[in-house]
Amino acid sequence: MRPRIGLSVRLMYPDPGRSVLASRTLHYAEDNMVQWVVAGGAAVFAIPAPRTAAADDWAAYADALDGLVLQGGADLAPQSYGETPLRPEWAGDPQRDAYELDLLRAFIAAGRPVLGICRGCQLINVSFGGTLYQDIAAQRPEAQTHRDDSRYEALHHRMTLEPASALAALYPGSGGGLINSIHHQGIKDLGRELEVEARSDPDGLVEAVRWQGASYVRGIQWHPELIPPGDSGLLSGDPLRADFLRAAARARA
């Protein structure tokens, strides 16, 4: 059987300026993310964000599925890690934060593997008590550019793997590689029981983390789903996806 992978949804709220379903809240998944997981041989199930949900509701999803992918999207709300927004546009999405934090904790409690991508990596860090740079350019002005809307996934920089990490073992002999970069927020204070698996080069910002606990929980800051298949210039996401799906198969067993 194919691994059954849950995907957290992005949220789009009512907007009178929107031409489609302007008065409705929408739950959606980014197509590249769905296709990337499916291409690894998994079946993907979007997990809705109900207005009210009890712990048993989230536990039911974790019991029914073999793993969880937390996709990218809106900023995390600073209030989710004990801060206030430095600027109004960095207020984030507290509703989505609450939904995904509950979902993440349920999958961890069930021993199901979790892979967080971009926002998902940041959410994992916050769930373990870490904090974020609300804006890298403002709070780490010496850092290289990590987001350029005019270039989007065409913005690349180098990433260095921590030599003894489990992530480095997936890319033997590489030491790292070139990755895309589409984030203006990033990990500041590392969460409890998390280890850094990769850093951006040369500014040293955290690019990947892994939980040191009993089950598989990994976050990466870049977007492997946006790397064109066969693009040898960028670090392939195939070993990462295969490792996650192997963990999902073990969880099912």
Short mmCIF file of N, CA, C and O in Angstrom, two decimals, residues 7-8 33 36 68-72 100 104 113-125 207-209 216-225 240 244:
data_model
loop_
_atom_site.label_atom_id
_atom_site.label_comp_id
_atom_site.label_asym_id
_atom_site.label_seq_id
_atom_site.Cartn_x
_atom_site.Cartn_y
_atom_site.Cartn_z
N LEU A 7 -1.53 16.35 4.59
CA LEU A 7 -0.96 17.65 4.21
C LEU A 7 -1.75 18.74 4.89
O LEU A 7 -2.97 18.84 4.73
N SER A 8 -1.07 19.57 5.68
CA SER A 8 -1.76 20.71 6.29
C SER A 8 -2.16 21.68 5.20
O SER A 8 -1.42 21.87 4.23
N MET A 33 3.55 21.21 -4.23
CA MET A 33 3.74 20.45 -3.01
C MET A 33 3.04 19.10 -3.11
O MET A 33 3.61 18.05 -2.77
N TRP A 36 4.87 16.82 -5.62
CA TRP A 36 6.16 16.34 -5.13
C TRP A 36 5.98 15.14 -4.21
O TRP A 36 6.71 14.15 -4.31
N LEU A 68 2.91 13.29 8.13
CA LEU A 68 2.38 14.64 7.96
C LEU A 68 3.41 15.52 7.28
O LEU A 68 4.59 15.52 7.67
N VAL A 69 2.97 16.29 6.28
CA VAL A 69 3.79 17.34 5.68
C VAL A 69 3.15 18.68 6.01
O VAL A 69 1.96 18.89 5.75
N LEU A 70 3.95 19.56 6.60
CA LEU A 70 3.52 20.94 6.88
C LEU A 70 4.06 21.81 5.76
O LEU A 70 5.27 21.98 5.62
N GLN A 71 3.17 22.34 4.92
CA GLN A 71 3.62 23.11 3.76
C GLN A 71 3.87 24.57 4.12
O GLN A 71 3.60 25.02 5.22
N GLY A 72 4.42 25.29 3.17
CA GLY A 72 4.77 26.69 3.38
C GLY A 72 3.57 27.61 3.34
O GLY A 72 2.42 27.18 3.31
N GLU A 100 -2.13 24.19 13.00
CA GLU A 100 -0.98 23.34 12.66
C GLU A 100 -0.21 22.90 13.91
O GLU A 100 0.35 21.79 13.93
N LEU A 104 0.48 19.06 14.54
CA LEU A 104 1.84 18.58 14.74
C LEU A 104 1.96 17.78 16.03
O LEU A 104 2.54 16.69 16.05
N PRO A 113 5.77 10.23 11.46
CA PRO A 113 6.79 11.16 10.98
C PRO A 113 6.20 12.46 10.46
O PRO A 113 5.08 12.49 9.92
N VAL A 114 6.97 13.53 10.63
CA VAL A 114 6.55 14.88 10.21
C VAL A 114 7.69 15.52 9.43
O VAL A 114 8.85 15.47 9.85
N LEU A 115 7.35 16.11 8.29
CA LEU A 115 8.30 16.90 7.50
C LEU A 115 7.73 18.30 7.35
O LEU A 115 6.62 18.48 6.82
N GLY A 116 8.46 19.30 7.82
CA GLY A 116 8.03 20.69 7.69
C GLY A 116 8.87 21.41 6.66
O GLY A 116 10.10 21.33 6.70
N ILE A 117 8.21 22.10 5.75
CA ILE A 117 8.90 22.81 4.67
C ILE A 117 8.65 24.31 4.82
O ILE A 117 7.50 24.75 4.90
N CYS A 118 9.73 25.10 4.87
CA CYS A 118 9.71 26.55 4.98
C CYS A 118 8.93 26.98 6.23
O CYS A 118 9.42 26.83 7.34
N ARG A 119 7.72 27.48 6.08
CA ARG A 119 6.91 27.80 7.26
C ARG A 119 6.82 26.59 8.20
O ARG A 119 6.85 26.74 9.42
N GLY A 120 6.70 25.39 7.61
CA GLY A 120 6.60 24.18 8.42
C GLY A 120 7.82 23.96 9.29
O GLY A 120 7.71 23.50 10.44
N CYS A 121 9.01 24.29 8.80
CA CYS A 121 10.23 24.20 9.58
C CYS A 121 10.17 25.19 10.74
O CYS A 121 10.52 24.85 11.89
N GLN A 122 9.73 26.40 10.47
CA GLN A 122 9.61 27.41 11.51
C GLN A 122 8.58 27.01 12.56
O GLN A 122 8.78 27.24 13.76
N LEU A 123 7.49 26.39 12.12
CA LEU A 123 6.45 25.96 13.04
C LEU A 123 6.98 24.88 13.98
O LEU A 123 6.69 24.88 15.18
N ILE A 124 7.77 23.95 13.45
CA ILE A 124 8.38 22.91 14.29
C ILE A 124 9.24 23.56 15.36
O ILE A 124 9.18 23.20 16.54
N ASN A 125 10.04 24.54 14.97
CA ASN A 125 10.90 25.21 15.94
C ASN A 125 10.07 25.89 17.03
O ASN A 125 10.37 25.77 18.23
N GLU A 207 19.02 26.25 8.34
CA GLU A 207 18.30 25.81 7.15
C GLU A 207 17.60 24.47 7.35
O GLU A 207 16.74 24.11 6.54
N ALA A 208 17.95 23.72 8.39
CA ALA A 208 17.29 22.43 8.63
C ALA A 208 17.46 22.06 10.10
O ALA A 208 18.52 22.30 10.69
N VAL A 209 16.39 21.48 10.66
CA VAL A 209 16.42 21.01 12.04
C VAL A 209 15.81 19.62 12.12
O VAL A 209 15.04 19.21 11.25
N TYR A 216 10.27 10.66 14.05
CA TYR A 216 10.87 11.43 12.96
C TYR A 216 10.18 12.78 12.84
O TYR A 216 8.99 12.86 12.49
N VAL A 217 10.89 13.84 13.16
CA VAL A 217 10.39 15.20 12.96
C VAL A 217 11.53 16.02 12.38
O VAL A 217 12.53 16.25 13.07
N ARG A 218 11.39 16.47 11.14
CA ARG A 218 12.45 17.24 10.47
C ARG A 218 11.82 18.45 9.80
O ARG A 218 10.73 18.38 9.23
N GLY A 219 12.55 19.58 9.85
CA GLY A 219 12.12 20.78 9.13
C GLY A 219 13.24 21.27 8.25
O GLY A 219 14.41 21.27 8.64
N ILE A 220 12.90 21.70 7.04
CA ILE A 220 13.86 22.31 6.13
C ILE A 220 13.32 23.66 5.67
O ILE A 220 12.12 23.83 5.50
N GLN A 221 14.21 24.61 5.47
CA GLN A 221 13.80 25.96 5.15
C GLN A 221 13.58 26.19 3.66
O GLN A 221 12.87 27.10 3.26
N TRP A 222 14.16 25.36 2.81
CA TRP A 222 14.01 25.55 1.37
C TRP A 222 12.82 24.74 0.82
O TRP A 222 12.12 24.06 1.56
N HIS A 223 12.59 24.83 -0.48
CA HIS A 223 11.43 24.22 -1.12
C HIS A 223 11.85 23.18 -2.15
O HIS A 223 12.00 23.49 -3.33
N PRO A 224 12.02 21.92 -1.76
CA PRO A 224 12.39 20.89 -2.73
C PRO A 224 11.32 20.66 -3.79
O PRO A 224 11.62 20.22 -4.90
N GLU A 225 10.06 20.98 -3.44
CA GLU A 225 8.97 20.77 -4.40
C GLU A 225 9.03 21.73 -5.58
O GLU A 225 8.36 21.50 -6.60
N LEU A 240 15.65 13.21 0.47
CA LEU A 240 14.89 13.71 1.62
C LEU A 240 13.48 13.12 1.62
O LEU A 240 12.99 12.63 2.64
N PHE A 244 11.78 10.38 4.34
CA PHE A 244 10.52 10.65 5.05
C PHE A 244 9.49 9.56 4.79
O PHE A 244 8.83 9.07 5.72
#
